[in-house]
mmCIF file of C-alpha atoms and ligand atoms in Angstrom:
data_model
loop_
_atom_site.group_PDB
_atom_site.id
_atom_site.type_symbol
_atom_site.label_atom_id
_atom_site.label_comp_id
_atom_site.label_asym_id
_atom_site.label_seq_id
_atom_site.Cartn_x
_atom_site.Cartn_y
_atom_site.Cartn_z
ATOM 1 C CA MET A 116 -9.905 10.636 42.722
ATOM 2 C CA ASP A 117 -7.530 7.749 42.086
ATOM 3 C CA SER A 118 -6.341 9.270 38.847
ATOM 4 C CA MET A 119 -5.627 12.579 40.639
ATOM 5 C CA LYS A 120 -3.526 10.693 43.153
ATOM 6 C CA ASN A 121 -1.607 9.018 40.329
ATOM 7 C CA ASP A 122 -0.778 12.404 38.829
ATOM 8 C CA LEU A 123 1.050 13.357 42.003
ATOM 9 C CA ILE A 124 3.166 10.217 42.161
ATOM 10 C CA PRO A 125 6.368 10.682 40.149
ATOM 11 C CA LEU A 126 7.030 8.006 37.552
ATOM 12 C CA ALA A 127 9.613 5.448 38.545
ATOM 13 C CA MET A 128 12.935 6.334 36.909
ATOM 14 C CA ASP A 129 13.034 3.313 34.581
ATOM 15 C CA GLU A 130 9.425 3.967 33.510
ATOM 16 C CA GLU A 131 10.291 7.530 32.668
ATOM 17 C CA ILE A 132 13.363 6.474 30.710
ATOM 18 C CA GLN A 133 11.329 3.888 28.812
ATOM 19 C CA GLY A 134 8.615 6.463 28.152
ATOM 20 C CA GLN A 135 11.187 8.959 26.888
ATOM 21 C CA ALA A 136 12.783 6.368 24.604
ATOM 22 C CA GLN A 137 9.367 5.466 23.210
ATOM 23 C CA ILE A 138 8.388 9.074 22.515
ATOM 24 C CA TRP A 139 11.780 9.884 20.934
ATOM 25 C CA LYS A 140 11.368 6.826 18.693
ATOM 26 C CA HIS A 141 7.943 8.038 17.567
ATOM 27 C CA ILE A 142 9.063 11.655 17.126
ATOM 28 C CA TYR A 143 11.776 10.452 14.761
ATOM 29 C CA GLY A 144 9.621 7.789 13.054
ATOM 30 C CA PHE A 145 9.719 9.937 9.905
ATOM 31 C CA ALA A 146 13.520 9.652 9.803
ATOM 32 C CA GLU A 147 13.250 5.896 9.231
ATOM 33 C CA SER A 148 10.721 6.278 6.404
ATOM 34 C CA LEU A 149 12.583 9.052 4.642
ATOM 35 C CA THR A 150 16.034 7.511 4.981
ATOM 36 C CA LEU A 151 14.607 4.330 3.487
ATOM 37 C CA LYS A 152 13.288 6.452 0.593
ATOM 38 C CA CYS A 153 16.743 7.995 0.184
ATOM 39 C CA ALA A 154 18.342 4.519 -0.022
ATOM 40 C CA ILE A 155 15.877 3.483 -2.733
ATOM 41 C CA GLU A 156 16.346 6.709 -4.694
ATOM 42 C CA LEU A 157 20.137 6.388 -4.505
ATOM 43 C CA GLY A 158 19.695 2.810 -5.726
ATOM 44 C CA VAL A 159 21.871 1.341 -2.946
ATOM 45 C CA PRO A 160 19.936 -1.978 -2.768
ATOM 46 C CA ASP A 161 20.171 -2.270 -6.591
ATOM 47 C CA ILE A 162 23.921 -1.550 -6.543
ATOM 48 C CA LEU A 163 24.569 -4.224 -3.875
ATOM 49 C CA HIS A 164 22.321 -6.709 -5.696
ATOM 50 C CA LYS A 165 24.068 -6.132 -9.040
ATOM 51 C CA HIS A 166 27.523 -6.483 -7.479
ATOM 52 C CA GLY A 167 26.512 -9.811 -5.930
ATOM 53 C CA LYS A 168 28.820 -9.518 -2.917
ATOM 54 C CA PRO A 169 29.434 -7.052 -0.037
ATOM 55 C CA MET A 170 30.866 -3.647 -0.993
ATOM 56 C CA THR A 171 32.843 -0.943 0.757
ATOM 57 C CA LEU A 172 31.346 2.532 1.128
ATOM 58 C CA SER A 173 33.568 3.945 -1.618
ATOM 59 C CA GLU A 174 32.720 1.069 -3.979
ATOM 60 C CA ILE A 175 29.014 1.839 -3.483
ATOM 61 C CA ALA A 176 29.646 5.587 -3.852
ATOM 62 C CA ASP A 177 31.435 4.989 -7.190
ATOM 63 C CA LYS A 178 28.237 3.454 -8.555
ATOM 64 C CA LEU A 179 25.937 6.304 -7.456
ATOM 65 C CA THR A 180 24.678 8.633 -10.175
ATOM 66 C CA ILE A 181 25.857 11.579 -8.025
ATOM 67 C CA PRO A 182 29.208 12.791 -9.452
ATOM 68 C CA SER A 183 31.065 13.605 -6.204
ATOM 69 C CA PRO A 184 29.019 12.480 -3.226
ATOM 70 C CA ASN A 185 29.603 13.946 0.220
ATOM 71 C CA MET A 186 31.131 10.822 1.797
ATOM 72 C CA ASP A 187 30.625 11.952 5.392
ATOM 73 C CA ARG A 188 26.860 12.416 4.882
ATOM 74 C CA PHE A 189 26.609 9.238 2.829
ATOM 75 C CA HIS A 190 28.392 7.288 5.576
ATOM 76 C CA ARG A 191 26.016 8.644 8.258
ATOM 77 C CA ILE A 192 22.981 7.664 6.181
ATOM 78 C CA MET A 193 24.382 4.156 5.655
ATOM 79 C CA ARG A 194 25.132 3.905 9.401
ATOM 80 C CA PHE A 195 21.499 4.738 10.190
ATOM 81 C CA LEU A 196 20.273 2.201 7.610
ATOM 82 C CA VAL A 197 22.486 -0.442 9.234
ATOM 83 C CA HIS A 198 20.939 0.502 12.601
ATOM 84 C CA MET A 199 17.516 -0.030 10.964
ATOM 85 C CA LYS A 200 18.769 -3.480 9.872
ATOM 86 C CA LEU A 201 18.279 -2.614 6.214
ATOM 87 C CA PHE A 202 21.938 -3.313 5.552
ATOM 88 C CA THR A 203 24.429 -5.361 7.465
ATOM 89 C CA VAL A 204 28.152 -4.708 7.853
ATOM 90 C CA ILE A 205 30.950 -7.188 7.492
ATOM 91 C CA ASP A 206 34.086 -6.242 9.392
ATOM 92 C CA GLY A 207 37.498 -6.603 7.741
ATOM 93 C CA PRO A 208 40.413 -4.384 6.735
ATOM 94 C CA GLU A 209 37.689 -2.141 5.281
ATOM 95 C CA MET A 210 34.063 -2.409 6.428
ATOM 96 C CA LYS A 211 31.725 -3.805 3.772
ATOM 97 C CA TYR A 212 27.963 -3.470 3.408
ATOM 98 C CA ALA A 213 25.525 -6.211 2.388
ATOM 99 C CA LEU A 214 21.791 -6.603 1.817
ATOM 100 C CA THR A 215 19.527 -8.076 4.508
ATOM 101 C CA PRO A 216 16.347 -10.121 3.872
ATOM 102 C CA ALA A 217 14.385 -6.856 4.291
ATOM 103 C CA SER A 218 16.421 -4.776 1.831
ATOM 104 C CA LYS A 219 16.222 -7.556 -0.790
ATOM 105 C CA LEU A 220 12.600 -6.360 -1.077
ATOM 106 C CA LEU A 221 13.975 -2.961 -2.143
ATOM 107 C CA VAL A 222 15.755 -4.370 -5.221
ATOM 108 C CA ARG A 223 13.995 -3.265 -8.412
ATOM 109 C CA ALA A 224 15.165 -6.336 -10.355
ATOM 110 C CA GLU A 225 13.374 -8.694 -7.951
ATOM 111 C CA GLU A 226 10.010 -9.783 -9.302
ATOM 112 C CA LYS A 227 8.444 -9.204 -5.891
ATOM 113 C CA ASN A 228 9.597 -5.879 -4.468
ATOM 114 C CA LEU A 229 8.175 -3.007 -2.427
ATOM 115 C CA VAL A 230 10.059 -0.204 -4.208
ATOM 116 C CA SER A 231 7.167 1.584 -5.889
ATOM 117 C CA PHE A 232 4.880 1.009 -2.880
ATOM 118 C CA ALA A 233 7.452 2.714 -0.633
ATOM 119 C CA LEU A 234 7.972 5.541 -3.145
ATOM 120 C CA ILE A 235 4.251 6.301 -3.512
ATOM 121 C CA GLN A 236 3.603 6.290 0.235
ATOM 122 C CA LEU A 237 6.597 8.596 0.766
ATOM 123 C CA HIS A 238 5.818 10.864 -2.213
ATOM 124 C CA ALA A 239 5.552 14.452 -0.957
ATOM 125 C CA ASP A 240 1.965 14.755 -2.286
ATOM 126 C CA GLU A 241 0.899 11.667 -0.326
ATOM 127 C CA MET A 242 2.647 12.792 2.849
ATOM 128 C CA LEU A 243 1.031 16.233 2.819
ATOM 129 C CA PRO A 244 -2.440 15.017 3.970
ATOM 130 C CA TRP A 245 -0.840 13.531 7.112
ATOM 131 C CA HIS A 246 -0.469 17.158 8.255
ATOM 132 C CA TYR A 247 -4.240 17.552 7.849
ATOM 133 C CA LEU A 248 -5.548 14.663 9.994
ATOM 134 C CA ILE A 249 -7.479 17.164 12.117
ATOM 135 C CA ALA A 250 -9.323 18.488 9.037
ATOM 136 C CA GLY A 251 -10.565 14.909 8.574
ATOM 137 C CA ILE A 252 -11.794 14.774 12.169
ATOM 138 C CA GLU A 253 -13.554 18.117 11.779
ATOM 139 C CA GLY A 254 -15.455 16.172 9.160
ATOM 140 C CA GLN A 255 -16.295 18.661 6.385
ATOM 141 C CA THR A 256 -13.634 17.260 4.067
ATOM 142 C CA THR A 257 -10.927 14.607 3.823
ATOM 143 C CA PRO A 258 -7.259 15.245 4.664
ATOM 144 C CA TRP A 259 -6.368 14.707 0.979
ATOM 145 C CA LEU A 260 -8.892 17.302 -0.263
ATOM 146 C CA ALA A 261 -7.972 19.731 2.529
ATOM 147 C CA SER A 262 -4.308 19.563 1.541
ATOM 148 C CA HIS A 263 -4.776 19.541 -2.262
ATOM 149 C CA ASN A 264 -7.147 22.480 -2.849
ATOM 150 C CA GLY A 265 -10.153 20.159 -3.167
ATOM 151 C CA VAL A 266 -8.732 18.253 -6.195
ATOM 152 C CA PRO A 267 -9.754 14.550 -5.915
ATOM 153 C CA TYR A 268 -6.925 12.000 -5.784
ATOM 154 C CA TYR A 269 -7.526 10.343 -9.156
ATOM 155 C CA ASP A 270 -7.872 13.752 -10.885
ATOM 156 C CA ARG A 271 -4.471 14.755 -9.480
ATOM 157 C CA VAL A 272 -2.824 11.422 -10.349
ATOM 158 C CA GLY A 273 -4.479 11.141 -13.783
ATOM 159 C CA LYS A 274 -2.992 14.470 -14.914
ATOM 160 C CA ASP A 275 0.602 13.656 -14.015
ATOM 161 C CA PRO A 276 2.020 10.733 -16.058
ATOM 162 C CA GLU A 277 4.974 10.170 -13.716
ATOM 163 C CA TYR A 278 2.810 10.163 -10.577
ATOM 164 C CA TYR A 279 0.227 8.032 -12.345
ATOM 165 C CA LYS A 280 2.846 5.439 -13.352
ATOM 166 C CA LEU A 281 4.156 5.318 -9.782
ATOM 167 C CA HIS A 282 0.630 4.787 -8.427
ATOM 168 C CA ASN A 283 -0.066 1.963 -10.888
ATOM 169 C CA ASP A 284 3.328 0.336 -10.313
ATOM 170 C CA ALA A 285 2.710 0.494 -6.548
ATOM 171 C CA MET A 286 -0.715 -1.147 -6.823
ATOM 172 C CA THR A 287 0.666 -3.747 -9.247
ATOM 173 C CA SER A 288 3.622 -4.595 -7.009
ATOM 174 C CA HIS A 289 1.349 -4.855 -3.960
ATOM 175 C CA THR A 290 -0.940 -7.168 -5.916
ATOM 176 C CA SER A 291 1.965 -9.359 -7.055
ATOM 177 C CA PHE A 292 2.453 -10.341 -3.377
ATOM 178 C CA VAL A 293 -1.083 -11.666 -3.053
ATOM 179 C CA VAL A 294 -1.995 -13.121 -6.463
ATOM 180 C CA SER A 295 -0.480 -16.535 -5.782
ATOM 181 C CA ALA A 296 -2.511 -16.805 -2.535
ATOM 182 C CA LEU A 297 -5.604 -15.614 -4.439
ATOM 183 C CA VAL A 298 -5.144 -18.221 -7.178
ATOM 184 C CA GLN A 299 -4.380 -20.991 -4.664
ATOM 185 C CA GLY A 300 -7.387 -20.018 -2.525
ATOM 186 C CA CYS A 301 -9.689 -20.037 -5.570
ATOM 187 C CA ALA A 302 -8.382 -23.490 -6.602
ATOM 188 C CA LYS A 303 -8.636 -24.994 -3.094
ATOM 189 C CA GLU A 304 -12.134 -23.698 -2.406
ATOM 190 C CA GLY A 305 -13.446 -24.288 -5.954
ATOM 191 C CA VAL A 306 -14.410 -20.585 -6.045
ATOM 192 C CA LEU A 307 -14.258 -20.412 -9.844
ATOM 193 C CA ASP A 308 -15.963 -23.739 -10.562
ATOM 194 C CA GLY A 309 -18.708 -23.040 -13.095
ATOM 195 C CA VAL A 310 -17.561 -19.416 -13.550
ATOM 196 C CA ARG A 311 -17.009 -18.560 -17.226
ATOM 197 C CA SER A 312 -16.751 -14.790 -16.971
ATOM 198 C CA LEU A 313 -15.397 -12.432 -14.321
ATOM 199 C CA VAL A 314 -15.314 -8.650 -14.026
ATOM 200 C CA ASP A 315 -12.404 -7.191 -12.063
ATOM 201 C CA VAL A 316 -13.839 -3.908 -10.772
ATOM 202 C CA GLY A 317 -11.165 -1.221 -10.322
ATOM 203 C CA GLY A 318 -8.737 -3.799 -11.699
ATOM 204 C CA SER A 319 -6.189 -1.200 -12.861
ATOM 205 C CA THR A 320 -3.458 -2.880 -14.961
ATOM 206 C CA GLY A 321 -5.181 -6.270 -14.647
ATOM 207 C CA VAL A 322 -2.456 -8.069 -12.736
ATOM 208 C CA ALA A 323 -4.983 -10.120 -10.720
ATOM 209 C CA SER A 324 -7.111 -10.860 -13.812
ATOM 210 C CA LYS A 325 -4.069 -12.021 -15.794
ATOM 211 C CA ALA A 326 -3.081 -14.409 -13.009
ATOM 212 C CA ILE A 327 -6.645 -15.761 -12.818
ATOM 213 C CA THR A 328 -6.889 -16.297 -16.596
ATOM 214 C CA ASN A 329 -3.516 -18.043 -16.622
ATOM 215 C CA ALA A 330 -4.506 -20.381 -13.791
ATOM 216 C CA PHE A 331 -8.134 -20.887 -14.888
ATOM 217 C CA PRO A 332 -8.235 -20.591 -18.704
ATOM 218 C CA HIS A 333 -12.009 -21.273 -18.705
ATOM 219 C CA VAL A 334 -12.585 -17.881 -17.011
ATOM 220 C CA LYS A 335 -12.769 -14.862 -19.353
ATOM 221 C CA CYS A 336 -11.691 -11.813 -17.360
ATOM 222 C CA THR A 337 -12.669 -8.212 -18.000
ATOM 223 C CA VAL A 338 -11.006 -5.369 -16.132
ATOM 224 C CA MET A 339 -13.186 -2.334 -15.495
ATOM 225 C CA ASP A 340 -11.550 0.929 -14.471
ATOM 226 C CA PHE A 341 -11.621 4.652 -15.254
ATOM 227 C CA ALA A 342 -11.067 5.539 -18.945
ATOM 228 C CA HIS A 343 -7.657 7.147 -18.338
ATOM 229 C CA VAL A 344 -6.503 3.960 -16.565
ATOM 230 C CA VAL A 345 -7.795 1.558 -19.214
ATOM 231 C CA GLU A 346 -6.441 3.641 -22.112
ATOM 232 C CA ALA A 347 -2.919 3.534 -20.660
ATOM 233 C CA VAL A 348 -2.789 -0.277 -20.229
ATOM 234 C CA PRO A 349 -1.066 -2.213 -23.064
ATOM 235 C CA LYS A 350 -3.574 -4.483 -24.862
ATOM 236 C CA ASP A 351 -3.595 -8.109 -23.745
ATOM 237 C CA PRO A 352 -5.003 -10.996 -25.796
ATOM 238 C CA LYS A 353 -6.233 -12.809 -22.692
ATOM 239 C CA VAL A 354 -7.898 -9.985 -20.741
ATOM 240 C CA ASP A 355 -10.468 -7.425 -21.904
ATOM 241 C CA PHE A 356 -10.453 -3.868 -20.578
ATOM 242 C CA VAL A 357 -13.543 -1.667 -20.359
ATOM 243 C CA ALA A 358 -13.785 1.922 -19.197
ATOM 244 C CA GLY A 359 -16.452 2.759 -16.670
ATOM 245 C CA ASP A 360 -17.415 4.122 -13.286
ATOM 246 C CA VAL A 361 -18.625 1.528 -10.800
ATOM 247 C CA PHE A 362 -21.389 3.875 -9.649
ATOM 248 C CA ASP A 363 -22.870 3.896 -13.165
ATOM 249 C CA CYS A 364 -22.807 0.239 -14.151
ATOM 250 C CA VAL A 365 -20.884 -3.002 -13.683
ATOM 251 C CA PRO A 366 -20.683 -5.216 -16.822
ATOM 252 C CA LYS A 367 -22.601 -8.501 -16.507
ATOM 253 C CA ALA A 368 -20.533 -11.588 -15.564
ATOM 254 C CA ASP A 369 -20.746 -14.842 -13.581
ATOM 255 C CA ALA A 370 -18.446 -13.337 -10.949
ATOM 256 C CA VAL A 371 -17.257 -9.940 -9.771
ATOM 257 C CA LEU A 372 -13.810 -9.502 -8.244
ATOM 258 C CA MET A 373 -12.970 -6.453 -6.150
ATOM 259 C CA LYS A 374 -9.405 -6.362 -4.902
ATOM 260 C CA SER A 375 -8.187 -3.409 -2.849
ATOM 261 C CA PHE A 376 -11.255 -1.567 -4.103
ATOM 262 C CA LEU A 377 -13.982 -1.333 -1.440
ATOM 263 C CA HIS A 378 -11.379 -0.010 1.009
ATOM 264 C CA GLY A 379 -11.460 3.215 -1.019
ATOM 265 C CA PHE A 380 -15.052 3.955 0.012
ATOM 266 C CA ASP A 381 -17.083 4.611 3.152
ATOM 267 C CA ASP A 382 -19.911 2.226 4.101
ATOM 268 C CA ASP A 383 -22.677 4.151 2.265
ATOM 269 C CA ASP A 384 -20.796 4.141 -1.046
ATOM 270 C CA SER A 385 -19.639 0.539 -0.504
ATOM 271 C CA ILE A 386 -23.285 -0.519 -0.161
ATOM 272 C CA LYS A 387 -24.143 1.262 -3.416
ATOM 273 C CA ILE A 388 -21.221 -0.530 -5.109
ATOM 274 C CA LEU A 389 -22.211 -3.913 -3.672
ATOM 275 C CA ASN A 390 -25.724 -3.405 -5.053
ATOM 276 C CA LYS A 391 -24.323 -2.582 -8.514
ATOM 277 C CA CYS A 392 -22.300 -5.802 -8.321
ATOM 278 C CA ARG A 393 -25.397 -7.795 -7.327
ATOM 279 C CA GLU A 394 -27.172 -6.477 -10.442
ATOM 280 C CA ALA A 395 -24.218 -7.621 -12.585
ATOM 281 C CA ILE A 396 -24.127 -11.294 -11.521
ATOM 282 C CA PRO A 397 -26.733 -14.072 -11.898
ATOM 283 C CA ALA A 398 -29.191 -14.223 -8.971
ATOM 284 C CA LYS A 399 -28.401 -17.954 -8.660
ATOM 285 C CA GLY A 400 -24.766 -19.019 -8.580
ATOM 286 C CA GLY A 401 -23.351 -15.518 -9.132
ATOM 287 C CA LYS A 402 -20.181 -14.903 -7.133
ATOM 288 C CA LEU A 403 -18.669 -11.874 -5.466
ATOM 289 C CA ILE A 404 -14.985 -12.175 -4.591
ATOM 290 C CA ILE A 405 -13.616 -9.505 -2.254
ATOM 291 C CA VAL A 406 -9.893 -9.381 -1.528
ATOM 292 C CA GLU A 407 -9.048 -6.872 1.183
ATOM 293 C CA ILE A 408 -6.994 -6.367 4.304
ATOM 294 C CA VAL A 409 -8.576 -7.334 7.623
ATOM 295 C CA VAL A 410 -7.527 -4.943 10.384
ATOM 296 C CA ASP A 411 -6.385 -6.687 13.552
ATOM 297 C CA ILE A 412 -7.141 -4.307 16.424
ATOM 298 C CA ASP A 413 -5.572 -6.546 19.075
ATOM 299 C CA GLY A 414 -2.303 -6.165 17.218
ATOM 300 C CA THR A 415 -1.343 -9.833 17.563
ATOM 301 C CA LEU A 416 -0.586 -10.414 13.892
ATOM 302 C CA GLU A 417 2.781 -9.590 12.344
ATOM 303 C CA PHE A 418 1.253 -7.063 9.953
ATOM 304 C CA ALA A 419 -1.025 -5.391 12.539
ATOM 305 C CA ARG A 420 0.889 -2.069 12.480
ATOM 306 C CA PRO A 421 1.123 -1.610 8.669
ATOM 307 C CA ARG A 422 -2.555 -2.564 8.366
ATOM 308 C CA LEU A 423 -3.527 0.104 10.895
ATOM 309 C CA CYS A 424 -1.309 2.558 8.973
ATOM 310 C CA MET A 425 -3.034 1.614 5.706
ATOM 311 C CA ASP A 426 -6.363 2.281 7.410
ATOM 312 C CA LEU A 427 -5.162 5.806 8.274
ATOM 313 C CA GLU A 428 -3.850 6.163 4.710
ATOM 314 C CA LEU A 429 -7.203 5.195 3.163
ATOM 315 C CA GLY A 430 -8.874 7.587 5.604
ATOM 316 C CA MET A 431 -7.071 10.400 3.769
ATOM 317 C CA PHE A 432 -9.364 9.717 0.790
ATOM 318 C CA GLY A 433 -12.582 8.892 2.671
ATOM 319 C CA GLY A 434 -12.010 5.134 2.611
ATOM 320 C CA LYS A 435 -11.126 2.669 5.357
ATOM 321 C CA GLU A 436 -9.589 -0.711 6.038
ATOM 322 C CA ARG A 437 -12.027 -2.850 8.058
ATOM 323 C CA THR A 438 -11.935 -5.330 10.923
ATOM 324 C CA LYS A 439 -13.593 -8.745 10.531
ATOM 325 C CA ASP A 440 -16.684 -7.436 12.332
ATOM 326 C CA GLU A 441 -16.794 -4.309 10.180
ATOM 327 C CA TRP A 442 -16.682 -6.471 7.039
ATOM 328 C CA LYS A 443 -19.478 -8.684 8.416
ATOM 329 C CA ASN A 444 -21.608 -5.640 9.271
ATOM 330 C CA LEU A 445 -21.030 -4.051 5.867
ATOM 331 C CA LEU A 446 -22.002 -7.211 3.980
ATOM 332 C CA THR A 447 -25.043 -7.790 6.203
ATOM 333 C CA LYS A 448 -26.179 -4.187 5.672
ATOM 334 C CA ALA A 449 -25.711 -4.532 1.897
ATOM 335 C CA GLU A 450 -27.899 -7.675 2.021
ATOM 336 C CA THR A 451 -30.733 -5.740 3.659
ATOM 337 C CA ILE A 452 -30.440 -2.287 2.042
ATOM 338 C CA ARG A 453 -31.169 -2.554 -1.678
HETATM 339 C C1 SAM B 16 -6.124 0.789 -5.088
HETATM 340 S S1 SAM B 16 -6.363 0.559 -6.786
HETATM 341 C C2 SAM B 16 -6.567 -1.224 -6.860
HETATM 342 C C3 SAM B 16 -6.184 -1.799 -8.186
HETATM 343 C C4 SAM B 16 -6.270 -3.311 -8.313
HETATM 344 N N1 SAM B 16 -7.570 -3.835 -8.003
HETATM 345 C C5 SAM B 16 -5.228 -3.949 -7.446
HETATM 346 O O1 SAM B 16 -5.539 -4.528 -6.430
HETATM 347 O O2 SAM B 16 -4.025 -3.836 -7.795
HETATM 348 C C6 SAM B 16 -8.032 1.114 -7.020
HETATM 349 C C7 SAM B 16 -8.432 1.183 -8.477
HETATM 350 O O3 SAM B 16 -9.818 1.515 -8.525
HETATM 351 C C8 SAM B 16 -10.037 2.425 -9.571
HETATM 352 N N2 SAM B 16 -11.257 3.176 -9.249
HETATM 353 C C9 SAM B 16 -11.436 4.044 -8.216
HETATM 354 N N3 SAM B 16 -12.681 4.511 -8.224
HETATM 355 C C10 SAM B 16 -13.324 3.912 -9.265
HETATM 356 C C11 SAM B 16 -14.657 4.006 -9.787
HETATM 357 N N4 SAM B 16 -15.568 4.815 -9.234
HETATM 358 N N5 SAM B 16 -14.975 3.236 -10.851
HETATM 359 C C12 SAM B 16 -14.043 2.421 -11.432
HETATM 360 N N6 SAM B 16 -12.767 2.302 -10.991
HETATM 361 C C13 SAM B 16 -12.413 3.053 -9.920
HETATM 362 C C14 SAM B 16 -8.777 3.276 -9.602
HETATM 363 O O4 SAM B 16 -8.578 3.902 -10.836
HETATM 364 C C15 SAM B 16 -7.704 2.231 -9.282
HETATM 365 O O5 SAM B 16 -7.179 1.660 -10.455
HETATM 366 O O1 LIG B 17 -9.175 7.767 -3.711
HETATM 367 C C1 LIG B 17 -8.562 6.677 -3.585
HETATM 368 C C2 LIG B 17 -7.215 6.643 -3.207
HETATM 369 C C3 LIG B 17 -6.564 5.435 -3.049
HETATM 370 C C4 LIG B 17 -5.170 5.366 -2.673
HETATM 371 C C5 LIG B 17 -4.340 6.414 -2.971
HETATM 372 C C6 LIG B 17 -2.995 6.358 -2.646
HETATM 373 C C7 LIG B 17 -2.505 5.262 -2.009
HETATM 374 O O2 LIG B 17 -1.185 5.257 -1.693
HETATM 375 C C8 LIG B 17 -3.304 4.192 -1.691
HETATM 376 C C9 LIG B 17 -4.661 4.252 -2.034
HETATM 377 O O3 LIG B 17 -7.190 4.256 -3.234
HETATM 378 C C10 LIG B 17 -8.487 4.259 -3.647
HETATM 379 C C11 LIG B 17 -9.092 3.018 -3.924
HETATM 380 O O4 LIG B 17 -8.429 1.869 -3.722
HETATM 381 C C12 LIG B 17 -10.407 2.973 -4.371
HETATM 382 O O5 LIG B 17 -10.952 1.775 -4.605
HETATM 383 C C13 LIG B 17 -11.121 4.143 -4.530
HETATM 384 C C14 LIG B 17 -10.569 5.371 -4.272
HETATM 385 C C15 LIG B 17 -9.221 5.445 -3.830
#
């Protein structure tokens, strides 16, 4: 009854204005993502970084690979990017543009950057499943499969060298942000004490394994991934690579590392994988190291929103990011179901 009454009461004017502003912001959320992609593809952050000091619009335009850019459109894109605080402007006889702390992360020459991660998320093939969220709710398929004629993600990526490189670069760049914390955490907690061998399941290009071997030379690391992944990785004297499917077998080792791996699977498959890992490590003293996002549903943490977005993203493929309780439940279930 109360809710019916509420329906009849008009919203206060400022509430309606705020509501409108919020909805408009969400309707045009895609404009922010895709204008950011445009800036990366044009190489504007790289141009500003290389120049080393603020530049006018025409100075930036001169460095674009486009022969005669439409300056009016380019200006409007730069104006929007300034509004997004990706660039800042310095007033003077002629306005100049400069990088901000955020857009420094879009410079390819920086060791830590988010360029390939942004480009893979905003790749047309990865955006398509977002139009198929309802197919995922209907439950017979995943949004990815519904939007890609039933072709699984890694089959699609594996057949397209450019797409495949982008995917690997994105995973590698994402990992480069967390490896130092991983290595520090392992050192502080003595996680790798007594560990002489480690298998990095779904370890891709081995960026985590290489960091572990460098920091803990007593640990011999082996990366296990699909054959097409392993075959494309340049050989490394410090890290071994083996081809395999986690559902078949995990090579024996003192420890198993899974980083950004279990999030690709639902609970039933994750339990199967956890059991394969248990078989691979010694019953006494064997270690399982899981490095994953923890979803914060209260939204109090700075990265709450991107983590919830990543959860939706993984949902496209049948996986999920998990809350602390979901991780606890999964690991408890895996302990009991063998
Ligand atoms: C999101 S990437 C994570 C890569 C790496 N661990 C990292 O954090 O950068 C997931 C990796 O798991 C691999 N993968 C997916 N399913 C697999 C399976 N069934 N067996 C082995 N590797 C698999 C993929 O090829 C991919 O390299
Ligand atoms: O099937 C997948 C897909 C992904 C994936 C694809 C594209 C992205 O931008 C992010 C993630 O990740 C997976 C994964 O990490 C895994 O362990 C298994 C399967 C998949």
